[in-house]
PDB file of C-alpha atoms in Angstrom:
ATOM      1  CA  ARG A 530       0.000   0.000   0.000  1.00  0.00           C
ATOM      2  CA  CYS A 531       2.792   2.435   0.693  1.00  0.00           C
ATOM      3  CA  ARG A 532       4.373   2.037  -2.783  1.00  0.00           C
ATOM      4  CA  GLY A 533       7.875   1.913  -1.376  1.00  0.00           C
ATOM      5  CA  GLY A 534       7.242   4.730   1.107  1.00  0.00           C
ATOM      6  CA  ARG A 535       5.761   7.211  -1.392  1.00  0.00           C
ATOM      7  CA  CYS A 536       2.245   7.169   0.065  1.00  0.00           C
ATOM      8  CA  GLY A 537       3.097   7.569   3.734  1.00  0.00           C
ATOM      9  CA  ALA A 538       1.412   4.396   4.945  1.00  0.00           C
ATOM     10  CA  ALA A 539       0.101   4.345   8.495  1.00  0.00           C
ATOM     11  CA  ASP A 540       1.983   2.536  11.252  1.00  0.00           C
ATOM     12  CA  SER A 541      -0.784  -0.058  11.331  1.00  0.00           C
ATOM     13  CA  ASP A 542      -0.037  -0.914   7.681  1.00  0.00           C
ATOM     14  CA  PHE A 543       3.620  -1.471   8.529  1.00  0.00           C
ATOM     15  CA  ASP A 544       2.640  -3.571  11.546  1.00  0.00           C
ATOM     16  CA  GLU A 545       0.385  -5.723   9.375  1.00  0.00           C
ATOM     17  CA  GLN A 546       3.110  -6.200   6.766  1.00  0.00           C
ATOM     18  CA  ARG A 547       5.698  -7.000   9.451  1.00  0.00           C
ATOM     19  CA  ALA A 548       3.386  -9.690  10.876  1.00  0.00           C
ATOM     20  CA  ARG A 549       2.982 -11.210   7.398  1.00  0.00           C
ATOM     21  CA  ALA A 550       6.744 -11.201   6.827  1.00  0.00           C
ATOM     22  CA  GLU A 551       7.395 -12.828  10.219  1.00  0.00           C
ATOM     23  CA  GLU A 552       4.838 -15.521   9.430  1.00  0.00           C
ATOM     24  CA  VAL A 553       6.527 -16.325   6.112  1.00  0.00           C
ATOM     25  CA  LEU A 554      10.025 -16.240   7.623  1.00  0.00           C
ATOM     26  CA  GLY A 555       8.816 -18.485  10.441  1.00  0.00           C
ATOM     27  CA  TRP A 556       7.596 -20.992   7.887  1.00  0.00           C
ATOM     28  CA  TYR A 557      10.905 -20.841   6.004  1.00  0.00           C
ATOM     29  CA  SER A 558      12.865 -21.391   9.223  1.00  0.00           C
ATOM     30  CA  LEU A 559      11.825 -25.041   8.954  1.00  0.00           C
ATOM     31  CA  TYR A 560      14.297 -25.482   6.091  1.00  0.00           C
ATOM     32  CA  PRO A 561      17.502 -24.675   8.005  1.00  0.00           C
ATOM     33  CA  ASP A 562      16.259 -26.840  10.882  1.00  0.00           C
ATOM     34  CA  LEU A 563      15.554 -29.756   8.547  1.00  0.00           C
ATOM     35  CA  LEU A 564      18.868 -29.356   6.738  1.00  0.00           C
ATOM     36  CA  GLY A 565      20.682 -29.222  10.070  1.00  0.00           C
ATOM     37  CA  ARG A 566      19.105 -32.520  11.114  1.00  0.00           C
ATOM     38  CA  LEU A 567      19.934 -34.196   7.816  1.00  0.00           C
ATOM     39  CA  GLU A 568      23.571 -33.072   7.845  1.00  0.00           C
ATOM     40  CA  ASN A 569      24.112 -33.210  11.620  1.00  0.00           C
ATOM     41  CA  GLN A 570      25.247 -29.581  11.611  1.00  0.00           C
ATOM     42  CA  ARG A 571      23.605 -26.231  11.173  1.00  0.00           C
ATOM     43  CA  PRO A 572      23.699 -24.822   7.623  1.00  0.00           C
ATOM     44  CA  ARG A 573      26.749 -22.675   6.910  1.00  0.00           C
ATOM     45  CA  THR A 574      27.009 -19.590   4.760  1.00  0.00           C
ATOM     46  CA  TYR A 575      30.053 -17.802   3.385  1.00  0.00           C
ATOM     47  CA  HIS A 576      30.016 -13.986   3.163  1.00  0.00           C
ATOM     48  CA  PRO A 577      33.081 -12.940   1.121  1.00  0.00           C
ATOM     49  CA  TYR A 578      32.434  -9.196   1.538  1.00  0.00           C
ATOM     50  CA  CYS A 579      31.135  -9.405   5.096  1.00  0.00           C
ATOM     51  CA  ALA A 580      31.893  -5.903   6.481  1.00  0.00           C
ATOM     52  CA  ALA A 581      30.000  -5.664   9.804  1.00  0.00           C
ATOM     53  CA  GLY A 582      27.805  -8.649   8.975  1.00  0.00           C
ATOM     54  CA  ALA A 583      24.294  -7.336   8.317  1.00  0.00           C
ATOM     55  CA  ASP A 584      23.333 -10.281   6.096  1.00  0.00           C
ATOM     56  CA  ALA A 585      25.158 -12.679   8.428  1.00  0.00           C
ATOM     57  CA  ALA A 586      22.865 -11.511  11.246  1.00  0.00           C
ATOM     58  CA  GLY A 587      19.901 -12.744   9.209  1.00  0.00           C
ATOM     59  CA  VAL A 588      21.574 -16.124   8.758  1.00  0.00           C
ATOM     60  CA  GLN A 589      22.215 -16.347  12.483  1.00  0.00           C
ATOM     61  CA  ARG A 590      18.597 -15.382  13.173  1.00  0.00           C
ATOM     62  CA  MET A 591      17.531 -18.365  11.054  1.00  0.00           C
ATOM     63  CA  ARG A 592      19.856 -20.597  13.121  1.00  0.00           C
ATOM     64  CA  GLY A 593      22.541 -20.873  10.446  1.00  0.00           C
ATOM     65  CA  VAL A 594      26.273 -20.345  10.948  1.00  0.00           C
ATOM     66  CA  PRO A 595      27.777 -17.446   8.990  1.00  0.00           C
ATOM     67  CA  PHE A 596      31.470 -17.274   8.049  1.00  0.00           C
ATOM     68  CA  GLY A 597      32.784 -13.965   6.788  1.00  0.00           C
ATOM     69  CA  SER A 598      35.820 -12.520   5.126  1.00  0.00           C
ATOM     70  CA  ASP A 599      36.860  -9.090   3.967  1.00  0.00           C
ATOM     71  CA  VAL A 600      39.996  -7.380   2.662  1.00  0.00           C
ATOM     72  CA  GLU A 601      40.387  -5.625   6.021  1.00  0.00           C
ATOM     73  CA  ASP A 602      39.836  -6.814   9.574  1.00  0.00           C
ATOM     74  CA  GLN A 603      36.227  -6.417  10.707  1.00  0.00           C
ATOM     75  CA  LEU A 604      36.249  -6.113  14.487  1.00  0.00           C
ATOM     76  CA  SER A 605      32.480  -5.722  14.770  1.00  0.00           C
ATOM     77  CA  TYR A 606      31.952  -8.928  12.769  1.00  0.00           C
ATOM     78  CA  ARG A 607      34.391 -10.877  14.940  1.00  0.00           C
ATOM     79  CA  LEU A 608      32.784  -9.580  18.140  1.00  0.00           C
ATOM     80  CA  LYS A 609      29.281 -10.472  17.000  1.00  0.00           C
ATOM     81  CA  PHE A 610      29.914 -13.857  15.372  1.00  0.00           C
ATOM     82  CA  GLY A 611      33.173 -15.074  16.917  1.00  0.00           C
ATOM     83  CA  GLU A 612      36.865 -15.054  16.101  1.00  0.00           C
ATOM     84  CA  ASP A 613      36.722 -18.426  14.351  1.00  0.00           C
ATOM     85  CA  THR A 614      34.097 -17.212  11.867  1.00  0.00           C
ATOM     86  CA  PHE A 615      36.157 -14.464  10.205  1.00  0.00           C
ATOM     87  CA  ALA A 616      39.300 -14.264   8.069  1.00  0.00           C
ATOM     88  CA  VAL A 617      41.020 -11.456   6.177  1.00  0.00           C
ATOM     89  CA  ARG A 618      40.770 -12.468   2.490  1.00  0.00           C
ATOM     90  CA  ASP A 619      40.448 -10.855  -0.915  1.00  0.00           C
ATOM     91  CA  ALA A 620      37.151 -12.130  -2.317  1.00  0.00           C
ATOM     92  CA  THR A 621      38.088 -11.039  -5.831  1.00  0.00           C
ATOM     93  CA  ALA A 622      41.188 -13.270  -5.927  1.00  0.00           C
ATOM     94  CA  SER A 623      40.130 -16.623  -7.325  1.00  0.00           C
ATOM     95  CA  ALA A 624      42.520 -18.750  -5.244  1.00  0.00           C
ATOM     96  CA  SER A 625      41.570 -17.018  -1.983  1.00  0.00           C
ATOM     97  CA  PHE A 626      37.848 -17.283  -2.743  1.00  0.00           C
ATOM     98  CA  HIS A 627      38.042 -20.990  -3.598  1.00  0.00           C
ATOM     99  CA  GLN A 628      40.223 -21.776  -0.567  1.00  0.00           C
ATOM    100  CA  ALA A 629      37.618 -20.184   1.694  1.00  0.00           C
ATOM    101  CA  VAL A 630      34.757 -22.070   0.043  1.00  0.00           C
ATOM    102  CA  ASP A 631      36.639 -25.367   0.325  1.00  0.00           C
ATOM    103  CA  ALA A 632      37.493 -24.760   3.998  1.00  0.00           C
ATOM    104  CA  ILE A 633      34.016 -23.599   5.054  1.00  0.00           C
ATOM    105  CA  ASP A 634      31.965 -25.958   2.879  1.00  0.00           C
ATOM    106  CA  PRO A 635      28.979 -23.582   2.869  1.00  0.00           C
ATOM    107  CA  THR A 636      25.424 -24.495   2.025  1.00  0.00           C
ATOM    108  CA  LEU A 637      25.113 -21.050   0.430  1.00  0.00           C
ATOM    109  CA  ILE A 638      27.510 -18.264  -0.604  1.00  0.00           C
ATOM    110  CA  MET A 639      26.036 -14.827   0.123  1.00  0.00           C
ATOM    111  CA  GLN A 640      27.904 -12.151  -1.831  1.00  0.00           C
ATOM    112  CA  SER A 641      27.342  -8.463  -1.137  1.00  0.00           C
ATOM    113  CA  PRO A 642      30.090  -6.725  -3.107  1.00  0.00           C
ATOM    114  CA  PRO A 643      30.770  -3.093  -2.179  1.00  0.00           C
ATOM    115  CA  CYS A 644      28.039  -0.876  -3.599  1.00  0.00           C
ATOM    116  CA  LYS A 645      29.949   2.394  -4.009  1.00  0.00           C
ATOM    117  CA  ALA A 646      30.369   1.879  -7.759  1.00  0.00           C
ATOM    118  CA  TYR A 647      26.600   1.521  -8.172  1.00  0.00           C
ATOM    119  CA  SER A 648      25.231   3.871  -5.543  1.00  0.00           C
ATOM    120  CA  THR A 649      22.762   6.488  -6.717  1.00  0.00           C
ATOM    121  CA  ALA A 650      24.287   8.754  -4.051  1.00  0.00           C
ATOM    122  CA  ASP A 651      27.306   9.017  -6.370  1.00  0.00           C
ATOM    123  CA  PHE A 652      25.394  11.226  -8.797  1.00  0.00           C
ATOM    124  CA  GLN A 653      28.592  12.881 -10.052  1.00  0.00           C
ATOM    125  CA  ASP A 654      30.280   9.556 -10.884  1.00  0.00           C
ATOM    126  CA  ARG A 655      33.220  10.247  -8.573  1.00  0.00           C
ATOM    127  CA  SER A 656      33.518   6.721  -7.216  1.00  0.00           C
ATOM    128  CA  GLU A 657      36.619   4.829  -8.213  1.00  0.00           C
ATOM    129  CA  ALA A 658      35.344   1.642  -6.597  1.00  0.00           C
ATOM    130  CA  PRO A 659      35.510  -1.443  -8.791  1.00  0.00           C
ATOM    131  CA  GLU A 660      32.339  -2.953 -10.188  1.00  0.00           C
ATOM    132  CA  LEU A 661      32.354  -6.440  -8.682  1.00  0.00           C
ATOM    133  CA  ILE A 662      28.951  -7.968  -9.408  1.00  0.00           C
ATOM    134  CA  ALA A 663      30.013  -9.762 -12.605  1.00  0.00           C
ATOM    135  CA  ARG A 664      33.224 -10.960 -10.917  1.00  0.00           C
ATOM    136  CA  SER A 665      31.223 -12.221  -7.945  1.00  0.00           C
ATOM    137  CA  ARG A 666      28.847 -14.090 -10.261  1.00  0.00           C
ATOM    138  CA  ASP A 667      31.744 -15.706 -12.142  1.00  0.00           C
ATOM    139  CA  LEU A 668      33.424 -16.853  -8.928  1.00  0.00           C
ATOM    140  CA  GLY A 669      30.140 -18.186  -7.579  1.00  0.00           C
ATOM    141  CA  LEU A 670      29.494 -20.145 -10.768  1.00  0.00           C
ATOM    142  CA  GLU A 671      33.009 -21.605 -10.675  1.00  0.00           C
ATOM    143  CA  THR A 672      32.275 -23.222  -7.304  1.00  0.00           C
ATOM    144  CA  GLY A 673      29.203 -25.107  -8.547  1.00  0.00           C
ATOM    145  CA  ARG A 674      27.476 -24.149  -5.293  1.00  0.00           C
ATOM    146  CA  LEU A 675      24.357 -22.163  -4.511  1.00  0.00           C
ATOM    147  CA  PHE A 676      24.983 -18.434  -4.255  1.00  0.00           C
ATOM    148  CA  VAL A 677      23.143 -15.139  -3.921  1.00  0.00           C
ATOM    149  CA  ILE A 678      24.409 -11.707  -4.915  1.00  0.00           C
ATOM    150  CA  GLU A 679      22.925  -8.642  -3.194  1.00  0.00           C
ATOM    151  CA  ASN A 680      23.391  -4.988  -4.093  1.00  0.00           C
ATOM    152  CA  VAL A 681      21.731  -1.586  -4.371  1.00  0.00           C
ATOM    153  CA  LYS A 682      19.044  -0.527  -6.831  1.00  0.00           C
ATOM    154  CA  GLY A 683      21.612   1.518  -8.783  1.00  0.00           C
ATOM    155  CA  ALA A 684      23.230  -1.752  -9.871  1.00  0.00           C
ATOM    156  CA  ALA A 685      20.140  -2.826 -11.841  1.00  0.00           C
ATOM    157  CA  ALA A 686      22.006  -3.056 -15.158  1.00  0.00           C
ATOM    158  CA  GLU A 687      24.501  -5.517 -13.643  1.00  0.00           C
ATOM    159  CA  PHE A 688      21.885  -8.040 -12.540  1.00  0.00           C
ATOM    160  CA  GLN A 689      20.351 -10.791 -14.611  1.00  0.00           C
ATOM    161  CA  ASP A 690      16.659 -10.692 -15.514  1.00  0.00           C
ATOM    162  CA  HIS A 691      15.608 -13.073 -12.738  1.00  0.00           C
ATOM    163  CA  ALA A 692      16.962 -10.824  -9.948  1.00  0.00           C
ATOM    164  CA  VAL A 693      14.376  -9.665  -7.405  1.00  0.00           C
ATOM    165  CA  LEU A 694      14.148  -6.150  -5.969  1.00  0.00           C
ATOM    166  CA  LEU A 695      13.080  -6.084  -2.319  1.00  0.00           C
ATOM    167  CA  TYR A 696      12.160  -3.071  -0.186  1.00  0.00           C
ATOM    168  CA  GLY A 697      12.240  -2.736   3.593  1.00  0.00           C
ATOM    169  CA  SER A 698       8.509  -2.020   3.494  1.00  0.00           C
ATOM    170  CA  HIS A 699       7.962  -5.591   2.227  1.00  0.00           C
ATOM    171  CA  PHE A 700       9.048  -6.654   5.704  1.00  0.00           C
ATOM    172  CA  GLY A 701       7.169  -3.968   7.612  1.00  0.00           C
ATOM    173  CA  LEU A 702      10.220  -1.748   8.058  1.00  0.00           C
ATOM    174  CA  HIS A 703      10.159   2.047   7.929  1.00  0.00           C
ATOM    175  CA  VAL A 704      13.110   2.144   5.555  1.00  0.00           C
ATOM    176  CA  ASP A 705      13.414   2.774   1.840  1.00  0.00           C
ATOM    177  CA  LYS A 706      16.638   0.999   0.910  1.00  0.00           C
ATOM    178  CA  PRO A 707      15.786  -1.286  -2.003  1.00  0.00           C
ATOM    179  CA  ARG A 708      18.151  -4.157  -2.707  1.00  0.00           C
ATOM    180  CA  PHE A 709      18.490  -6.531  -5.649  1.00  0.00           C
ATOM    181  CA  PHE A 710      18.988 -10.242  -5.010  1.00  0.00           C
ATOM    182  CA  GLU A 711      20.149 -12.614  -7.723  1.00  0.00           C
ATOM    183  CA  ALA A 712      20.502 -16.346  -7.115  1.00  0.00           C
ATOM    184  CA  ASN A 713      21.901 -19.037  -9.373  1.00  0.00           C
TER     185      ASN A 713
END
């Protein structure tokens, strides 16, 4: 109803949408539980551009075990998820990426490459950040594993046709930060 925040939906509309989202997520939480029972361990995810671990927090909420890496140390990630779940690695270097995947043996690779190159906040095209969505896709495909790539709405041209655009309002949140998700 709020059309991505443009119509100023009432708090009750957000509450209703949040309840719907929680119901769906509750139903989907059966999958990690079932997979954990079948494999005698909780599902693992690898986050090669983990930063502080926002997407890893969602994995943990669903009772999965996130493992992150980044080109620089991420103290907040290590504090939240544990020392043994983080390593300094370059996710764009093929050997480093594949070594991490082999060591972690993730159920899913969740790639959120830096968005600076695609951000609509960079309206003067000053960013010198590399465009890493295609590289992330290639590395994910090389592994033969399931993967998801997430990035900002400004990266639309980089995503394949089956990518999905999600808004915070879909989950009952008072935030307008749309994100694309592409899975193999």
